[in-house]
PDB file of C-alpha atoms in Angstrom:
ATOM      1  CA  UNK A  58       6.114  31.488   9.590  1.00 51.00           C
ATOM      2  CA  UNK A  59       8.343  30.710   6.522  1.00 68.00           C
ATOM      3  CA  UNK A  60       7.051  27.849   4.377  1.00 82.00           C
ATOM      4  CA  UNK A  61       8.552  24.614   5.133  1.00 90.00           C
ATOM      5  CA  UNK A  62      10.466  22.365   2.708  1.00 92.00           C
ATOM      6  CA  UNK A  63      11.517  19.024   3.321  1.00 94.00           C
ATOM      7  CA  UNK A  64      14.067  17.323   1.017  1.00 94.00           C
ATOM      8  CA  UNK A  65      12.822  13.962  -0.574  1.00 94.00           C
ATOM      9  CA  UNK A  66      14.252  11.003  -3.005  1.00 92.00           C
ATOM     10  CA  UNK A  67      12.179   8.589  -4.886  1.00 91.00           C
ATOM     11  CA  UNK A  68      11.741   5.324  -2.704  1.00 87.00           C
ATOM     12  CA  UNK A  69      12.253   2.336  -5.468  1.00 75.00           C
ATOM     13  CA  UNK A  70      11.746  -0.681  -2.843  1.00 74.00           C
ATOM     14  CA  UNK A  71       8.277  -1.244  -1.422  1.00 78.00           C
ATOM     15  CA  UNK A  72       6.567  -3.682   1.140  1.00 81.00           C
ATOM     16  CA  UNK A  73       7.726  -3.419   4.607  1.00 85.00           C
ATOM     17  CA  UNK A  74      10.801  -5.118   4.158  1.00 87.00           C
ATOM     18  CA  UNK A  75      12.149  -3.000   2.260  1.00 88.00           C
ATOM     19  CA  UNK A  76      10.017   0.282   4.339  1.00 89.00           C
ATOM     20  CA  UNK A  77      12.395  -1.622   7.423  1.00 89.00           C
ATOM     21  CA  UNK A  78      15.786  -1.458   6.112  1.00 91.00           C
ATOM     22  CA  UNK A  79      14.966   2.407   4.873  1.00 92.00           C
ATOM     23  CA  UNK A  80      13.798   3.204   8.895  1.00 92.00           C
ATOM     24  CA  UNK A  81      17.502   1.619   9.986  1.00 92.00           C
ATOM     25  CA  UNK A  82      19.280   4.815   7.847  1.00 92.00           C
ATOM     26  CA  UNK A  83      17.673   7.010   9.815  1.00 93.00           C
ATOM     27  CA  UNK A  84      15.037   8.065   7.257  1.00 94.00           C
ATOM     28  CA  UNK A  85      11.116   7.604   6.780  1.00 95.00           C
ATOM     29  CA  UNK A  86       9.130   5.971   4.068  1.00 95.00           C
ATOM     30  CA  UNK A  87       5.986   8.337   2.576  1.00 95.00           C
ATOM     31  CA  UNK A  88       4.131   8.983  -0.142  1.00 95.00           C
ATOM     32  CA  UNK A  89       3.039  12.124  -2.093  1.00 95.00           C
ATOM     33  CA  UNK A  90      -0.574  11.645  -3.194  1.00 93.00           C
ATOM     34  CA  UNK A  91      -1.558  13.352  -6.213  1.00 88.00           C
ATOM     35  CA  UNK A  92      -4.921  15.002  -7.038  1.00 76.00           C
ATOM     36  CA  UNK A  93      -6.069  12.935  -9.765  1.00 76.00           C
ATOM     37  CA  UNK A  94      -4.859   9.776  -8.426  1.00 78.00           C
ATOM     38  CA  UNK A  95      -1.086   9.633  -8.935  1.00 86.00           C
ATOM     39  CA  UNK A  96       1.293   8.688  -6.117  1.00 91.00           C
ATOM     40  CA  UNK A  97       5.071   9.174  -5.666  1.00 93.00           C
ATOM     41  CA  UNK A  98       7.081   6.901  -3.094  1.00 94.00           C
ATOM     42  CA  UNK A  99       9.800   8.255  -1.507  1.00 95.00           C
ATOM     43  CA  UNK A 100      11.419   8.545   2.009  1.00 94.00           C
ATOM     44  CA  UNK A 101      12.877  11.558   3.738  1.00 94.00           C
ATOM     45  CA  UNK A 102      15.496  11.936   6.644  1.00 94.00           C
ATOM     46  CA  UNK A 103      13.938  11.572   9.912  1.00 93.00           C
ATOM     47  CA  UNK A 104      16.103  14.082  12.104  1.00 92.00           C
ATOM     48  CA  UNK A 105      14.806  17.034   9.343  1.00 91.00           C
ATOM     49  CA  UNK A 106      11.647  15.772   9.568  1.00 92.00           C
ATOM     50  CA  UNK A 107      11.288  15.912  13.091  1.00 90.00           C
ATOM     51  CA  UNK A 108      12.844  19.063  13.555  1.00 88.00           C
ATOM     52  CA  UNK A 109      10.618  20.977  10.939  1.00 87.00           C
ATOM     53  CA  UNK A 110       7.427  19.250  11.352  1.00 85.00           C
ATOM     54  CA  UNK A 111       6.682  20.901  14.919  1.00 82.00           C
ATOM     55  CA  UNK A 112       3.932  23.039  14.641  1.00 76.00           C
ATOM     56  CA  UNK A 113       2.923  22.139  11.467  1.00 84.00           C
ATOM     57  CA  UNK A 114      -1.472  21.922  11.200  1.00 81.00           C
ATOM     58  CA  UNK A 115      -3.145  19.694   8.924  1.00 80.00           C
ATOM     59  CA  UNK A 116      -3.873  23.156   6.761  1.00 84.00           C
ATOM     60  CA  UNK A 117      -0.090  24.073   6.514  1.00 89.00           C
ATOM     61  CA  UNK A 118       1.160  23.762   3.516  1.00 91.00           C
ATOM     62  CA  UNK A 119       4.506  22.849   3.303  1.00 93.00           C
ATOM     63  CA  UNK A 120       7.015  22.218   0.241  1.00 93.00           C
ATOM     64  CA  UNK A 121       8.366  18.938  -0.725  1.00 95.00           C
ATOM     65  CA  UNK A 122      11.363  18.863  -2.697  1.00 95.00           C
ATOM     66  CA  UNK A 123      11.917  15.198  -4.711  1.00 94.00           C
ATOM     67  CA  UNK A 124      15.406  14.948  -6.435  1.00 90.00           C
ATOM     68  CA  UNK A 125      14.711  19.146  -7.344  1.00 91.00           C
ATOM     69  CA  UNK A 126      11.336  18.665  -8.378  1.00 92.00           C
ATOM     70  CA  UNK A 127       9.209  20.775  -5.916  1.00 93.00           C
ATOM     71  CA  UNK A 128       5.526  19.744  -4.819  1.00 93.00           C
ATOM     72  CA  UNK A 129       2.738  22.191  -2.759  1.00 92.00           C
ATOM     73  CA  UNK A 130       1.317  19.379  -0.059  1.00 93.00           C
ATOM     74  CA  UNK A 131      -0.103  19.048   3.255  1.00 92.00           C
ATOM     75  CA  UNK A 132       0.991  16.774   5.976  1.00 92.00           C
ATOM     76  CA  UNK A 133      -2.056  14.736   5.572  1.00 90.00           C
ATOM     77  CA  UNK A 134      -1.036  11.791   8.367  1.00 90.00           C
ATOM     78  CA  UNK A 135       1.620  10.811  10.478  1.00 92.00           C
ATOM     79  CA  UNK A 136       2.390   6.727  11.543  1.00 92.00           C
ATOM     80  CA  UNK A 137       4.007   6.764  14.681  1.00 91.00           C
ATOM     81  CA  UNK A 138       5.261   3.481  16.770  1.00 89.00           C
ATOM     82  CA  UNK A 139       3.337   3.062  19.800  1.00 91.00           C
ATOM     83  CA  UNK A 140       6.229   2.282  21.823  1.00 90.00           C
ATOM     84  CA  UNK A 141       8.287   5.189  21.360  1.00 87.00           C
ATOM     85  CA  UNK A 142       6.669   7.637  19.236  1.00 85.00           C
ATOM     86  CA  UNK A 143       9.207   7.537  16.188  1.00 88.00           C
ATOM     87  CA  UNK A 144       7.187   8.389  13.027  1.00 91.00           C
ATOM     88  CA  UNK A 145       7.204   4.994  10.275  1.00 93.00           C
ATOM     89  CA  UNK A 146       5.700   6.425   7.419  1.00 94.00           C
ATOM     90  CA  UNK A 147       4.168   9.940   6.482  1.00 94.00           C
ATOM     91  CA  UNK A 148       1.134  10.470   4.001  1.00 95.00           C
ATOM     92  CA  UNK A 149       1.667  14.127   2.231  1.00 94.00           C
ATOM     93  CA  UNK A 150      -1.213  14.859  -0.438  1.00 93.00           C
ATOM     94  CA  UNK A 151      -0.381  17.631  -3.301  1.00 93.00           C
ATOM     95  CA  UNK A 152      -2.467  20.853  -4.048  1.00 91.00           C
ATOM     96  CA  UNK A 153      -2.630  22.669  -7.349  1.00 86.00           C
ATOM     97  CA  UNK A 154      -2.363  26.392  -7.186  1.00 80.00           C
ATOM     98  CA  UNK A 155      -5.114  26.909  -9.110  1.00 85.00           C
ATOM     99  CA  UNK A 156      -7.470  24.413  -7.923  1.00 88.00           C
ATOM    100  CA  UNK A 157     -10.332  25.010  -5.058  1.00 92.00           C
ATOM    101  CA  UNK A 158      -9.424  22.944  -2.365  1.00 90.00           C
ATOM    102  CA  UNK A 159     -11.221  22.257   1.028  1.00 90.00           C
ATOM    103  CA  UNK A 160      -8.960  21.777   4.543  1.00 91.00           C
ATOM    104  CA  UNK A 161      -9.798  21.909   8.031  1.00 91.00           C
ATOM    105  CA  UNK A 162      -8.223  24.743   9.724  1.00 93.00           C
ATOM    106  CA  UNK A 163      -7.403  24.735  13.698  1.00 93.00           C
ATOM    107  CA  UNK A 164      -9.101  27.136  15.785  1.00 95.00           C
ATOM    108  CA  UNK A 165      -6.302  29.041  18.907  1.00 95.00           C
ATOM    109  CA  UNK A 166      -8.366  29.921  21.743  1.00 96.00           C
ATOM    110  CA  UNK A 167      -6.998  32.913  23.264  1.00 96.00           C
ATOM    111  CA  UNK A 168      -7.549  35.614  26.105  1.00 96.00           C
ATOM    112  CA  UNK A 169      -8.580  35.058  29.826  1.00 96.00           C
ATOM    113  CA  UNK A 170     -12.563  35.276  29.653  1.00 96.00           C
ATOM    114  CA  UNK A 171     -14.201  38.005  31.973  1.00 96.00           C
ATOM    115  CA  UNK A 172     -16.815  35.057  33.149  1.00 94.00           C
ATOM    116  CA  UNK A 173     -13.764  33.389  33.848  1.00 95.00           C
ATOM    117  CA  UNK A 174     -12.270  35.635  36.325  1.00 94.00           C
ATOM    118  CA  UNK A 175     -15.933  36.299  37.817  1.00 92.00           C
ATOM    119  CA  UNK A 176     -15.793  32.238  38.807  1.00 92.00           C
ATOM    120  CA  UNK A 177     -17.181  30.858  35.255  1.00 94.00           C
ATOM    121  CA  UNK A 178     -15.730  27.939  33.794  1.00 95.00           C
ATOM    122  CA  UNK A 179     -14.879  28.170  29.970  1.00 96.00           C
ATOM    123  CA  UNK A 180     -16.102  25.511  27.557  1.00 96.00           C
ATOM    124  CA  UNK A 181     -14.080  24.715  24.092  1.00 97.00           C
ATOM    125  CA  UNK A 182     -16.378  22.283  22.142  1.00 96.00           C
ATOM    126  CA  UNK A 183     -14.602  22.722  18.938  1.00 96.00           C
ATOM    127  CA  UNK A 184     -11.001  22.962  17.966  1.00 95.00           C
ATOM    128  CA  UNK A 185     -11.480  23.239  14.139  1.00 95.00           C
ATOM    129  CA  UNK A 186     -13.639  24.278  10.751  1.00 96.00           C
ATOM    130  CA  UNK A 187     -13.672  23.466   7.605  1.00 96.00           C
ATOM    131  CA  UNK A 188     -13.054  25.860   4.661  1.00 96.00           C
ATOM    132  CA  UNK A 189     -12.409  26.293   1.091  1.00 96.00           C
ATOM    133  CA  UNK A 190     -10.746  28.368  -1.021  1.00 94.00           C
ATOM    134  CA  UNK A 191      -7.261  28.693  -3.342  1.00 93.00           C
ATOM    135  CA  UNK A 192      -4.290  27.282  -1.302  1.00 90.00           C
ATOM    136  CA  UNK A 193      -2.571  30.779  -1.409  1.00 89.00           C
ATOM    137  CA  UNK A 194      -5.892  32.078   0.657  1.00 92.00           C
ATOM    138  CA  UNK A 195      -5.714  29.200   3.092  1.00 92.00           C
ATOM    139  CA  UNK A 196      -5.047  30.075   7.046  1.00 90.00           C
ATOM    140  CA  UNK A 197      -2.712  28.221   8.644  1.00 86.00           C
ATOM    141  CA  UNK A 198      -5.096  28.332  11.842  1.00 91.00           C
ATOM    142  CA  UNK A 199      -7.213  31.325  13.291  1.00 94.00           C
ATOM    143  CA  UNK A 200      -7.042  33.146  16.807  1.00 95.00           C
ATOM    144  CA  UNK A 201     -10.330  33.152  18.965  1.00 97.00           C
ATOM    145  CA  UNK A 202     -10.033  35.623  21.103  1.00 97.00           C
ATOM    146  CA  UNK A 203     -12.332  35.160  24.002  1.00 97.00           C
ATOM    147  CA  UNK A 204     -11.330  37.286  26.534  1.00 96.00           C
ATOM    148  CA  UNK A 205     -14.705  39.400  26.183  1.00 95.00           C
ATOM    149  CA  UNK A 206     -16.658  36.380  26.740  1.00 96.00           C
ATOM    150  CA  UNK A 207     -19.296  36.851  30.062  1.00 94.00           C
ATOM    151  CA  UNK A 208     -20.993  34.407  31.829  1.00 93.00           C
ATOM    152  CA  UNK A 209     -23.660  32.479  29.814  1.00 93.00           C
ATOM    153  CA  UNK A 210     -22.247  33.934  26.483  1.00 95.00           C
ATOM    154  CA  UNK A 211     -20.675  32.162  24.021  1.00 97.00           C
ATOM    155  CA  UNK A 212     -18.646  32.593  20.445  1.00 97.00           C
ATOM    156  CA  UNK A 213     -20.177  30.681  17.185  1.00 98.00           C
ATOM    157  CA  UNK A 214     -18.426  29.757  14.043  1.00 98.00           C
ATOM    158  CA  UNK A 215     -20.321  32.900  12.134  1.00 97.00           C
ATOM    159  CA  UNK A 216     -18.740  35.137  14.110  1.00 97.00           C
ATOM    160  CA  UNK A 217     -15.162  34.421  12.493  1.00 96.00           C
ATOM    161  CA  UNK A 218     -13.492  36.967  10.585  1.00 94.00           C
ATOM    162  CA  UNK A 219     -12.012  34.637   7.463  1.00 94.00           C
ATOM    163  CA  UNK A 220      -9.872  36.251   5.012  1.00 88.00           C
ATOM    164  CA  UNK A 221     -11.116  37.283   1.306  1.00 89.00           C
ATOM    165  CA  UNK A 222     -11.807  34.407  -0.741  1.00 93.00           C
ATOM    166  CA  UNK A 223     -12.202  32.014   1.922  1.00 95.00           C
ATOM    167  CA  UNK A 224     -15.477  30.331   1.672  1.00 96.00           C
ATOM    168  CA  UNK A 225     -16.976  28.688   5.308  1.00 96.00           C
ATOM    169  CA  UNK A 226     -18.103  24.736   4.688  1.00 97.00           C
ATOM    170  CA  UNK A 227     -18.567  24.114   8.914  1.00 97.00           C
ATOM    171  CA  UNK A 228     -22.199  25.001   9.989  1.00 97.00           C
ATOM    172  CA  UNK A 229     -22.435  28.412  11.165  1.00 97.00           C
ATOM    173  CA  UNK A 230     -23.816  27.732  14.482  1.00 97.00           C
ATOM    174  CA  UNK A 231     -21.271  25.396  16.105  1.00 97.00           C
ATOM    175  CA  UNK A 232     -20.379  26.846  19.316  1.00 97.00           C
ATOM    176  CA  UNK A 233     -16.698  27.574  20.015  1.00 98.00           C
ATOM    177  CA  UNK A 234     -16.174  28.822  23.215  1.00 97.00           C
ATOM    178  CA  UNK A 235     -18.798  29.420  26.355  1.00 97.00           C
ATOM    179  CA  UNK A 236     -18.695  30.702  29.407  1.00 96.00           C
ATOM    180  CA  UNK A 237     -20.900  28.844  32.394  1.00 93.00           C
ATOM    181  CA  UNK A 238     -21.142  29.540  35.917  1.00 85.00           C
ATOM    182  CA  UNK A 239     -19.893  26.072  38.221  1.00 69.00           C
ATOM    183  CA  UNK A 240     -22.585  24.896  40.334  1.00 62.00           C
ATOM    184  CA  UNK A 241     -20.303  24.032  43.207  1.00 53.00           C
ATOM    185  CA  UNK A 242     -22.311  25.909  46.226  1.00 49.00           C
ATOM    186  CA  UNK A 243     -25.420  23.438  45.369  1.00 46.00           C
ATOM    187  CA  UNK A 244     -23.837  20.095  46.180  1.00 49.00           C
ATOM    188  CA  UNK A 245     -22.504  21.432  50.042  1.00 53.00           C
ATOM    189  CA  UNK A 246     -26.221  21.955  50.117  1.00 50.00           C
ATOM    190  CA  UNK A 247     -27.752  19.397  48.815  1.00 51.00           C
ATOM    191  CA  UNK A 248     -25.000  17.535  51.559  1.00 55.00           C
ATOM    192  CA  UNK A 249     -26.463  19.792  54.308  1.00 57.00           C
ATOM    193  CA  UNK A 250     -30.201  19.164  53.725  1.00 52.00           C
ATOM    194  CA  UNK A 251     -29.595  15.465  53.527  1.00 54.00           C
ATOM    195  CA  UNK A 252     -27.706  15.551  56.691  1.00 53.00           C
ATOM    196  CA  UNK A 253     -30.339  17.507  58.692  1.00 55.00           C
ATOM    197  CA  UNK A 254     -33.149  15.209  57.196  1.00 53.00           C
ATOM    198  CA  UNK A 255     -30.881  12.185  58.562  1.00 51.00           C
ATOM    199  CA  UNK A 256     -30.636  13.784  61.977  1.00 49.00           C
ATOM    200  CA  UNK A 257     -34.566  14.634  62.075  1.00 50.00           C
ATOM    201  CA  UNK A 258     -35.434  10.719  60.631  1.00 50.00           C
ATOM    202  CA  UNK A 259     -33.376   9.706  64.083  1.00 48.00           C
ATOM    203  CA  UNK A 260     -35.383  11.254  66.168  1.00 46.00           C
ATOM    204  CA  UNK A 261     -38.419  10.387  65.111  1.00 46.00           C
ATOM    205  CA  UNK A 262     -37.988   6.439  66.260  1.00 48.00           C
ATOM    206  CA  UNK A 263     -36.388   8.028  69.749  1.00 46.00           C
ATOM    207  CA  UNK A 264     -39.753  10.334  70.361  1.00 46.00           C
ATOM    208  CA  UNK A 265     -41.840   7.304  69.553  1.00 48.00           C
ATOM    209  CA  UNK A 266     -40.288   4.880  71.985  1.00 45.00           C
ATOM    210  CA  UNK A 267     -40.101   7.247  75.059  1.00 45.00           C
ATOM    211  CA  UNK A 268     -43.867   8.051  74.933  1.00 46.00           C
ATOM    212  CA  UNK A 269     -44.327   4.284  74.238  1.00 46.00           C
ATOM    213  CA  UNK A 270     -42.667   3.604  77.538  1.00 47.00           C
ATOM    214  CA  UNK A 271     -45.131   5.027  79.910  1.00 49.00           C
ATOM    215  CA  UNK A 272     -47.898   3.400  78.353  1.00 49.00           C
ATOM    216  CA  UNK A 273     -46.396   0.484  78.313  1.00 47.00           C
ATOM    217  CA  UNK A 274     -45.877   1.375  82.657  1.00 51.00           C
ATOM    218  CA  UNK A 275     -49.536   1.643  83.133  1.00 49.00           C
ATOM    219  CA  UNK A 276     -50.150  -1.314  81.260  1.00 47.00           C
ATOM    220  CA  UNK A 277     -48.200  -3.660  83.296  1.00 46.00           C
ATOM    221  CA  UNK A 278     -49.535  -2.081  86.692  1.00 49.00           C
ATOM    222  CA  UNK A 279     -53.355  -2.945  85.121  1.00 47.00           C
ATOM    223  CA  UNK A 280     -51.918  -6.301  84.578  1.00 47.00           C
ATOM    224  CA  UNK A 281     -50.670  -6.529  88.729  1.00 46.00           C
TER     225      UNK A 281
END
């Protein structure tokens, strides 16, 4: 995948007023975070946005050009409008080439588990690690493939393959992906032994009051 770049002008007005009248152009208010503190406003045209932003991670990192000046960043958050889902205002924070930097990196399950296919039901706890290393070492996600996986087995976070010069931050043991066996046959019976135990309980009061009867025969012919 080609490295995005989205095209970006310095945003003079500020406040939501102003944020407002800069949504009704058809483009979105953000701002480019710097590393040591620094922030840029600007806004960028929606339509491009939307179009290039799809399937974008949080550890892509994607180019933003402001007025020719181009900036490393990552999508860092995304304000949407909870009526319709347009995006209000986008938070992009710069890297530095050179600079250690730590991102969480989104974890791709695939394969069809063989624990799966032998009735299993497969378990995804976790979805992403965290990492660190240069930004030109940085995955954009990694694959899981988990199509070996039996029943009862399971994939940790140490047994990723990450690239050279990416260090692991996550804990090691984390389970990604398991394999368990359903325990569907024990309800149906659990269900059965219940109903025979109602159907036995039943009886028990019926027994009772037929040899009740017959004493209860003799007693009233003693009574005559």
């Amino acid at each position: 995948m080609s490295q995005v770049t989205f095209s970006a002008r310095d945003r003079a007005g500020k406040g939501s007023a102003a944020a407002r009248k800069i949504r009704k152009t058809g483009r979105i208010p953000a701002v480019l975070y710097g590393r040591k503190g620094s922030s840029i406003t600007i806004d960028l045209d929606a339509h491009e946005f939307m179009t290039s932003v799809k399937g974008i991670s949080e550890s892509t990192i994607v180019k933003v050009d402001i007025n020719g000046n181009v900036h490393e960043a990552f999508v860092k958050a995304t304000q949407r409008d909870i009526t319709d889902g347009a995006i209000l205002h986008i938070d992009f924070y710069e890297i530095e080439g050179n600079a250690l930097l730590r991102a969480r990196v989104s974890l791709r399950i695939q394969g069809n588990p063989i624990g799966v296919r032998e009735g299993g039901i497969l378990e995804n706890p976790l979805h992403d690690i965290e990492v660190e290393c240069l930004p030109k070492d940085l995955p954009e996600r990694l694959d899981v493939d988990v199509s070996g996986l039996k029943a009862n087995q399971a994939i940790h976070v140490r047994d990723l393959v990450l690239g050279d010069g990416v260090k692991l931050i996550s804990n090691p043991d984390q389970v990604i992906a398991l394999v368990k066996f359903a325990k569907a046959e024990a309800a149906p019976a659990a269900e059965e032994a219940a109903a025979e135990g109602a159907v036995e309980g039943t009886a028990a009061p019926a027994a009772g009051a037929a040899a009740a009867a017959p004493a209860a025969d003799k007693k009233a012919e003693k009574e005559k």
